[in-house]
Amino acid sequence: MEVNSQFRVINTEINGQDGESIVLDLTSVEFIDSAGLGLLLEIKANADKKGRAVSMRVSEGGQVATMLEVAHFGGVIAIIQ
């Protein structure tokens, strides 16, 4: 299953639950683009509506970590390395 599809499944699951925190494990993701960043924002917005905290676990030094840093995502979603 591609990452885009996995994000959409997560987003669907968020809509059905309240109150639990969510940790997105992106350590096996090697590449993320603007579409992926948009999906992360969508997940965050839906989680906020349900009162759920969101954080992401990423591998240090990879393209994903670099992209999240360049896009200043640490101020939007907590990043765990």
CSV table of C-alpha atoms in Angstrom, one decimal:
chain,number,residue,atom,x,y,z
A,1,MET,CA,0.0,0.0,0.0
A,2,GLU,CA,1.4,3.4,-0.9
A,3,VAL,CA,1.9,6.1,1.7
A,4,ASN,CA,-0.9,8.2,0.3
A,5,SER,CA,-3.3,5.4,0.8
A,6,GLN,CA,-2.1,4.8,4.3
A,7,PHE,CA,-2.6,8.4,5.2
A,8,ARG,CA,-6.1,8.3,3.9
A,9,VAL,CA,-6.8,5.2,6.1
A,10,ILE,CA,-5.4,7.0,9.1
A,11,ASN,CA,-7.6,10.0,8.4
A,12,THR,CA,-10.7,7.8,8.2
A,13,GLU,CA,-9.8,6.1,11.5
A,14,ILE,CA,-9.4,9.5,13.2
A,15,ASN,CA,-12.9,10.6,12.3
A,16,GLY,CA,-14.3,7.6,14.2
A,17,GLN,CA,-12.5,8.1,17.5
A,18,ASP,CA,-12.2,10.8,20.1
A,19,GLY,CA,-9.5,11.7,22.7
A,20,GLU,CA,-6.6,9.4,22.0
A,21,SER,CA,-3.2,10.7,20.9
A,22,ILE,CA,-1.8,9.7,17.5
A,23,VAL,CA,1.9,9.0,16.7
A,24,LEU,CA,2.5,8.7,13.0
A,25,ASP,CA,5.6,6.5,12.5
A,26,LEU,CA,7.2,7.8,9.3
A,27,THR,CA,10.6,6.2,9.9
A,28,SER,CA,10.2,3.8,7.0
A,29,VAL,CA,9.1,6.6,4.6
A,30,GLU,CA,11.9,7.6,2.4
A,31,PHE,CA,10.3,10.5,0.4
A,32,ILE,CA,7.5,13.0,1.0
A,33,ASP,CA,6.3,15.7,-1.3
A,34,SER,CA,3.8,18.6,-1.1
A,35,ALA,CA,0.9,16.2,-1.5
A,36,GLY,CA,2.2,14.2,1.5
A,37,LEU,CA,2.6,17.4,3.5
A,38,GLY,CA,-1.0,18.3,2.6
A,39,LEU,CA,-2.2,15.0,3.9
A,40,LEU,CA,-0.4,15.5,7.1
A,41,LEU,CA,-2.1,18.8,7.6
A,42,GLU,CA,-5.4,17.2,6.8
A,43,ILE,CA,-4.7,14.5,9.5
A,44,LYS,CA,-3.8,17.2,12.0
A,45,ALA,CA,-6.9,19.2,11.3
A,46,ASN,CA,-9.2,16.2,11.7
A,47,ALA,CA,-7.4,15.1,14.9
A,48,ASP,CA,-7.8,18.6,16.3
A,49,LYS,CA,-11.6,18.4,15.6
A,50,LYS,CA,-11.7,15.2,17.6
A,51,GLY,CA,-9.5,16.5,20.5
A,52,ARG,CA,-6.6,14.2,19.6
A,53,ALA,CA,-2.9,15.2,19.8
A,54,VAL,CA,-0.7,14.3,16.8
A,55,SER,CA,3.0,13.7,16.6
A,56,MET,CA,5.3,12.2,14.0
A,57,ARG,CA,8.3,9.9,14.4
A,58,VAL,CA,10.9,10.4,11.5
A,59,SER,CA,14.4,9.2,10.8
A,60,GLU,CA,17.1,11.8,11.4
A,61,GLY,CA,18.8,13.2,8.3
A,62,GLY,CA,16.6,11.7,5.7
A,63,GLN,CA,14.6,13.5,3.0
A,64,VAL,CA,11.4,13.4,5.1
A,65,ALA,CA,13.1,15.0,8.1
A,66,THR,CA,14.6,17.7,5.8
A,67,MET,CA,11.3,18.4,4.1
A,68,LEU,CA,9.5,18.7,7.4
A,69,GLU,CA,12.2,21.1,8.7
A,70,VAL,CA,12.2,23.2,5.5
A,71,ALA,CA,8.4,23.5,5.7
A,72,HIS,CA,8.5,24.3,9.4
A,73,PHE,CA,6.2,21.4,10.3
A,74,GLY,CA,7.7,21.1,13.8
A,75,GLY,CA,5.5,24.2,14.7
A,76,VAL,CA,2.4,22.4,13.5
A,77,ILE,CA,2.9,18.7,14.4
A,78,ALA,CA,5.4,17.6,17.1
A,79,ILE,CA,8.3,15.7,15.5
A,80,ILE,CA,10.0,12.9,17.5
A,81,GLN,CA,13.4,11.6,16.2
